[in-house]
XYZ file of C-alpha atoms in Angstrom:
406
model
C 0.064 0.013 0.039
C 1.560 3.267 -1.108
C 1.565 6.045 1.665
C -0.337 9.228 1.029
C -0.069 12.342 2.978
C -2.924 13.229 5.428
C -3.962 16.918 5.344
C -3.301 17.981 9.001
C -6.554 18.894 10.754
C -8.715 17.725 7.773
C -8.382 14.090 7.628
C -11.568 12.056 6.879
C -12.791 8.813 8.150
C -11.187 7.168 5.172
C -7.879 8.832 6.005
C -8.009 7.265 9.372
C -8.844 3.933 8.183
C -5.740 4.141 5.917
C -3.631 4.919 8.734
C -4.753 2.030 10.504
C -4.568 -0.402 7.657
C -1.034 0.623 6.847
C 0.028 0.346 10.489
C 1.138 4.029 10.484
C -1.106 5.005 13.488
C -2.997 2.172 15.342
C -4.258 3.996 18.356
C -6.587 6.846 19.079
C -3.593 8.853 20.296
C -1.458 8.067 17.283
C -4.474 9.239 15.009
C -4.835 12.597 16.820
C -0.919 13.014 16.377
C -0.779 12.002 12.699
C -3.574 13.933 11.744
C -3.759 17.120 13.926
C -7.577 16.299 14.746
C -9.094 16.662 18.150
C -9.864 13.792 20.368
C -13.523 14.318 19.887
C -13.319 14.345 16.031
C -11.105 11.248 15.985
C -13.895 9.521 18.006
C -16.611 10.690 15.700
C -14.995 9.364 12.612
C -13.840 6.185 14.199
C -17.308 5.673 15.371
C -18.437 5.667 11.643
C -15.886 3.040 10.878
C -16.944 0.873 13.706
C -20.612 1.128 12.854
C -19.847 0.123 9.237
C -18.017 -2.965 10.538
C -14.578 -2.137 9.061
C -12.691 -1.564 12.216
C -12.399 -3.245 15.499
C -10.436 -2.979 18.827
C -7.629 -5.106 19.344
C -5.464 -5.777 22.494
C -3.937 -3.249 24.565
C -0.614 -1.671 23.418
C 2.438 -0.808 25.754
C 2.195 2.170 27.897
C 3.986 5.118 26.198
C 3.860 7.440 29.265
C 6.782 7.125 32.046
C 4.066 7.937 34.474
C 2.307 4.701 33.788
C -1.457 4.349 33.296
C -3.779 2.127 31.275
C -2.519 0.747 28.028
C -3.807 2.258 24.796
C -6.364 0.097 22.859
C -5.123 -0.622 19.507
C -7.298 -0.423 16.388
C -7.428 -3.029 13.557
C -9.003 -3.252 10.117
C -11.763 -6.031 10.469
C -10.965 -8.306 7.599
C -13.621 -10.645 8.390
C -16.437 -8.414 7.308
C -16.289 -9.155 3.721
C -14.509 -11.339 1.030
C -13.224 -10.952 -2.408
C -13.504 -13.023 -5.619
C -10.561 -13.051 -8.004
C -9.595 -14.679 -11.149
C -6.533 -15.013 -13.289
C -7.033 -15.852 -17.090
C -4.244 -17.348 -19.339
C -4.746 -18.249 -22.918
C -5.740 -21.855 -21.986
C -5.894 -21.999 -18.342
C -7.309 -20.112 -15.481
C -7.523 -19.809 -11.609
C -10.099 -18.545 -9.438
C -10.273 -17.973 -5.772
C -12.180 -16.565 -2.696
C -9.830 -14.274 -0.592
C -9.842 -12.383 2.594
C -9.495 -8.570 2.780
C -5.955 -9.087 3.703
C -5.132 -11.392 0.731
C -5.348 -14.808 2.091
C -6.657 -17.429 -0.253
C -9.348 -19.296 1.597
C -10.427 -21.653 -1.349
C -9.287 -21.798 -5.229
C -9.748 -23.919 -8.161
C -8.061 -24.134 -11.463
C -8.871 -25.807 -14.584
C -8.887 -25.323 -18.485
C -10.581 -22.162 -19.863
C -9.636 -21.317 -23.277
C -9.651 -17.578 -24.022
C -10.223 -18.067 -27.692
C -13.509 -19.433 -26.921
C -14.479 -15.768 -26.333
C -15.738 -13.639 -23.472
C -19.298 -14.709 -23.348
C -18.361 -18.340 -22.644
C -15.427 -17.853 -20.607
C -16.735 -15.183 -18.186
C -20.073 -17.251 -18.104
C -17.963 -20.149 -16.724
C -15.984 -17.982 -14.307
C -19.531 -16.954 -12.723
C -19.910 -20.770 -12.340
C -16.567 -21.152 -10.751
C -17.236 -18.187 -8.307
C -20.626 -19.679 -7.143
C -18.971 -23.156 -6.373
C -16.115 -21.194 -4.269
C -18.717 -19.477 -2.218
C -20.620 -22.610 -1.632
C -17.389 -24.455 -0.744
C -16.127 -21.637 1.670
C -19.743 -21.548 3.178
C -20.003 -17.762 2.313
C -23.090 -16.211 1.408
C -23.337 -14.064 -1.919
C -23.771 -10.856 0.351
C -20.279 -11.194 1.803
C -18.668 -10.482 -1.425
C -17.562 -6.894 -1.730
C -15.840 -6.905 -4.949
C -14.315 -9.032 -7.775
C -10.951 -8.839 -9.427
C -9.800 -10.266 -12.768
C -6.601 -10.525 -14.312
C -6.316 -10.929 -18.365
C -3.371 -11.494 -20.631
C -3.904 -8.257 -22.523
C -3.717 -4.397 -22.350
C -6.721 -2.806 -20.258
C -8.021 0.489 -20.343
C -8.482 1.171 -16.672
C -11.333 3.503 -16.764
C -13.371 1.171 -18.715
C -12.242 -2.253 -17.795
C -12.027 -3.258 -21.360
C -9.125 -4.741 -23.114
C -7.680 -2.809 -26.006
C -6.520 -4.581 -29.047
C -5.354 -7.843 -27.333
C -3.103 -9.939 -29.639
C -3.718 -13.166 -27.812
C -7.518 -12.477 -26.827
C -9.428 -12.697 -30.147
C -13.087 -11.408 -29.676
C -12.359 -9.430 -26.550
C -11.461 -6.107 -27.895
C -13.584 -3.515 -26.404
C -15.826 -6.147 -24.835
C -17.833 -5.080 -21.519
C -15.982 -7.669 -19.182
C -17.289 -5.871 -16.014
C -20.863 -6.233 -17.077
C -20.906 -9.772 -18.371
C -18.995 -11.018 -15.460
C -21.254 -9.230 -13.003
C -24.263 -10.879 -14.719
C -22.602 -14.348 -14.713
C -21.893 -14.106 -11.007
C -25.499 -12.864 -10.313
C -26.832 -15.776 -12.411
C -24.930 -18.617 -10.659
C -24.163 -16.992 -7.015
C -27.023 -14.794 -6.390
C -27.783 -11.057 -7.253
C -26.181 -9.836 -4.185
C -22.759 -11.069 -5.516
C -23.342 -9.731 -9.011
C -24.131 -6.109 -7.846
C -20.563 -5.667 -6.576
C -17.649 -3.706 -8.319
C -15.751 -5.626 -10.950
C -12.214 -4.372 -11.632
C -10.129 -5.689 -14.465
C -6.222 -5.269 -15.213
C -3.566 -6.761 -17.092
C -2.128 -10.069 -15.551
C 1.439 -8.814 -15.463
C 0.505 -5.595 -13.719
C -1.346 -7.439 -11.096
C 1.416 -9.943 -10.550
C 3.966 -7.209 -10.175
C 1.578 -5.354 -7.734
C 1.181 -8.694 -5.492
C 4.903 -9.598 -5.682
C 6.228 -6.147 -4.833
C 3.774 -5.894 -1.978
C 4.532 -9.353 -0.597
C 8.400 -9.500 -0.906
C 9.830 -6.209 -1.802
C 7.804 -3.399 -0.156
C 10.793 -1.065 0.230
C 11.642 -1.286 -3.606
C 10.792 2.020 -5.132
C 11.156 0.715 -8.804
C 10.078 -3.011 -9.459
C 9.678 -4.617 -12.795
C 8.112 -7.994 -13.300
C 8.386 -9.928 -16.575
C 5.717 -12.674 -17.425
C 6.730 -15.079 -20.063
C 4.075 -17.632 -20.842
C 1.995 -17.866 -24.017
C 3.032 -14.332 -24.742
C 5.286 -11.784 -23.008
C 4.307 -8.815 -20.796
C 5.659 -6.625 -18.091
C 4.355 -5.040 -15.027
C 6.006 -1.816 -13.479
C 5.421 -0.823 -9.950
C 6.734 2.734 -9.155
C 6.786 3.903 -5.596
C 4.099 1.237 -4.607
C 1.793 2.105 -7.458
C 1.403 0.199 -10.869
C 2.437 2.247 -13.782
C -0.046 1.677 -16.637
C 0.690 4.433 -19.121
C -1.748 6.529 -20.896
C -4.373 3.926 -21.733
C -2.911 0.699 -20.163
C -0.482 -0.367 -22.656
C 2.828 0.143 -20.657
C 4.772 -2.865 -20.286
C 3.761 -4.582 -23.504
C 7.514 -5.416 -24.185
C 6.552 -8.583 -26.280
C 5.788 -6.347 -29.319
C 9.134 -4.581 -29.197
C 10.956 -5.684 -32.549
C 14.124 -7.683 -32.618
C 16.346 -8.480 -35.395
C 16.245 -12.291 -34.640
C 12.412 -12.150 -35.489
C 12.563 -10.531 -38.647
C 10.828 -13.594 -40.489
C 8.876 -14.370 -37.628
C 4.942 -13.533 -37.720
C 3.525 -12.478 -34.410
C -0.209 -12.938 -33.399
C -0.645 -9.278 -33.379
C -0.118 -9.423 -37.264
C 3.378 -7.848 -37.522
C 6.570 -9.467 -38.007
C 9.576 -9.268 -35.659
C 8.079 -8.982 -32.334
C 10.017 -10.443 -29.390
C 6.989 -12.686 -28.509
C 7.012 -14.249 -31.829
C 10.493 -15.782 -31.002
C 10.814 -15.727 -27.323
C 7.553 -16.486 -25.572
C 6.351 -19.789 -24.332
C 4.172 -20.064 -27.497
C 7.188 -19.544 -29.821
C 9.188 -22.112 -28.036
C 6.152 -24.441 -28.281
C 6.144 -24.122 -31.933
C 9.796 -24.683 -32.379
C 9.799 -27.880 -30.124
C 6.616 -28.889 -32.155
C 8.750 -28.459 -35.475
C 11.575 -30.492 -33.930
C 9.337 -33.351 -33.438
C 8.421 -32.678 -29.535
C 4.672 -32.002 -29.438
C 3.897 -28.899 -27.493
C 0.889 -26.530 -27.671
C 1.487 -23.746 -25.319
C 3.833 -22.125 -22.726
C 2.389 -24.579 -19.910
C 3.484 -27.601 -22.138
C 6.830 -26.056 -22.260
C 6.920 -25.785 -18.524
C 6.257 -29.472 -18.195
C 9.022 -30.409 -20.611
C 11.408 -28.114 -18.607
C 10.278 -29.531 -15.364
C 11.205 -32.904 -16.811
C 14.719 -31.739 -18.009
C 13.901 -32.122 -21.822
C 17.235 -31.211 -23.430
C 15.487 -29.538 -26.533
C 13.304 -27.600 -24.277
C 16.076 -26.471 -22.035
C 18.437 -25.272 -24.931
C 15.327 -23.375 -26.460
C 14.407 -21.736 -23.247
C 17.795 -20.532 -22.703
C 18.233 -19.144 -26.116
C 14.637 -17.384 -25.538
C 16.173 -15.806 -22.274
C 18.920 -14.372 -24.092
C 16.575 -12.539 -26.595
C 14.464 -11.128 -23.674
C 17.511 -10.203 -21.899
C 18.763 -8.125 -24.706
C 15.572 -6.157 -24.679
C 15.553 -5.985 -20.947
C 18.884 -4.320 -20.890
C 17.097 -1.312 -22.334
C 14.081 -1.571 -19.968
C 16.708 -1.686 -16.876
C 18.557 1.230 -18.363
C 15.541 3.266 -18.661
C 13.821 2.430 -15.430
C 16.671 1.635 -13.148
C 14.669 -0.853 -10.966
C 15.996 -2.472 -7.953
C 14.235 -5.639 -8.697
C 13.742 -7.600 -12.002
C 11.434 -10.656 -11.536
C 10.914 -13.251 -14.142
C 7.493 -15.000 -13.887
C 5.428 -17.380 -15.983
C 5.840 -20.656 -17.663
C 9.391 -20.188 -18.709
C 10.541 -18.804 -15.380
C 13.048 -21.413 -14.611
C 16.838 -21.699 -14.730
C 17.717 -22.214 -18.276
C 15.556 -18.970 -19.282
C 16.910 -17.031 -16.213
C 20.771 -18.025 -17.268
C 19.812 -16.748 -20.743
C 18.395 -13.438 -19.542
C 21.456 -12.832 -17.143
C 23.864 -13.321 -19.925
C 22.539 -10.782 -22.384
C 21.358 -8.297 -19.713
C 24.615 -7.904 -17.898
C 26.476 -7.900 -21.038
C 24.359 -5.118 -22.645
C 23.214 -2.844 -19.756
C 25.380 -0.186 -18.276
C 27.161 -1.514 -15.212
C 25.598 1.552 -13.239
C 22.002 0.096 -14.153
C 22.903 -3.373 -12.818
C 25.022 -2.624 -9.763
C 22.168 -2.822 -7.172
C 19.805 -4.750 -9.415
C 18.337 -8.144 -8.245
C 17.219 -10.685 -10.797
C 14.940 -13.060 -9.264
C 12.056 -15.422 -9.933
C 8.510 -15.254 -8.700
C 7.881 -15.852 -4.957
C 4.034 -16.103 -5.207
C 4.303 -18.393 -8.193
C 0.884 -19.330 -9.998
C -1.008 -17.366 -7.356
C 0.408 -14.140 -8.047
C -2.232 -12.878 -10.353
C -5.039 -13.963 -7.883
C -3.336 -12.137 -4.988
C -2.784 -9.008 -7.249
C -6.460 -9.054 -8.384
C -7.791 -9.412 -4.906
C -5.426 -6.503 -3.741
C -6.625 -4.407 -6.470
C -10.127 -4.608 -5.307
C -9.341 -4.008 -1.736
C -7.353 -0.794 -2.547
C -9.993 0.374 -4.633
C -12.727 -0.118 -2.091
C -10.623 1.137 0.888
C -9.128 4.176 -0.664
C -9.847 7.233 1.525
C -12.326 9.065 -1.074
C -13.984 5.767 -1.884
C -14.709 5.016 1.894
C -16.381 8.205 2.204
C -18.593 7.455 -0.552
C -19.405 4.083 0.827
C -20.028 5.174 4.353
C -22.542 7.983 3.057
C -24.219 5.036 1.072
C -24.559 2.992 4.196
C -25.877 5.964 6.135
C -23.254 6.025 8.873
């Protein structure tokens, strides 16, 4: 969670909740000190949060005064008052989960879901998955406060629609929020279908989750997902950098000399994804007599130590590493994380070979090149966090409190 300054003497109930959630102020006295509000005003605003069920009292904290006295009662965000539904779509596979408001996965499921079948069918099936998860967790439809969805394409954040996605035919400009909301209402109940649906690019959400989980003090963080396609997520000062209309990080469509004759799924020749993605490696393996349809098939071959897959993954890593030398020089990240189907030792070795050879020494002197910590759940955790950060942002808190009449 990125810190935002609190306006001294003007802090809202939403500002107080953010201070508690972030751990920056967890007692009434600390809230007074952080905001400049009077004791009475802090009490009034906290009362609204208590009545909404979003705040609770915890155990007494240490006594700060040398004169002794009663311990201060700590304040805690009540993460049990609602749950979040989240899903992460890949080209041929999907994961869905029910999460707590602090990002813990309660129940989840995974299975085949082919994005080329189109949004109507795919989102309808996700609605059924979500209903099954609610039933399995013993949660009523009314406990859902929001739904998050990660997709393998660029997303316009304002509309939640994908914009010219190369590997999502039939999805361009489609009303994902509306369709998923209707599907959830149909299978799980109207209460679950009336909540906000938030959509973002999968690499963005993976980067958001991974940075928060393991590298919260890293001000510039880059995650590169290499699966059927290639995409990057960038987190700067705790916030996802999306660009003007959600297209930031689409490095799979940077032109590389090695791909001059390779036709990409976007319709152009020479894209990095056409020669170095999991899909590209799968095609080369198939041509060599080793059947593979997608990045997930390549991952299985790599896990088994298949020599041809290992060699091609390392070669793909070198191609990606060459492009990342420019990315690292431009953004100067503290952490570069490789994730996705190809994120193993052979690919990572190839990335490092070219990255350190081509990038300026100053750009890599303090750079950590690592692999995913959250693994296949990163997209789910990021989608859940997207919902929570949206719903409990200070301005949004004020709107929701007024809607609740508190």
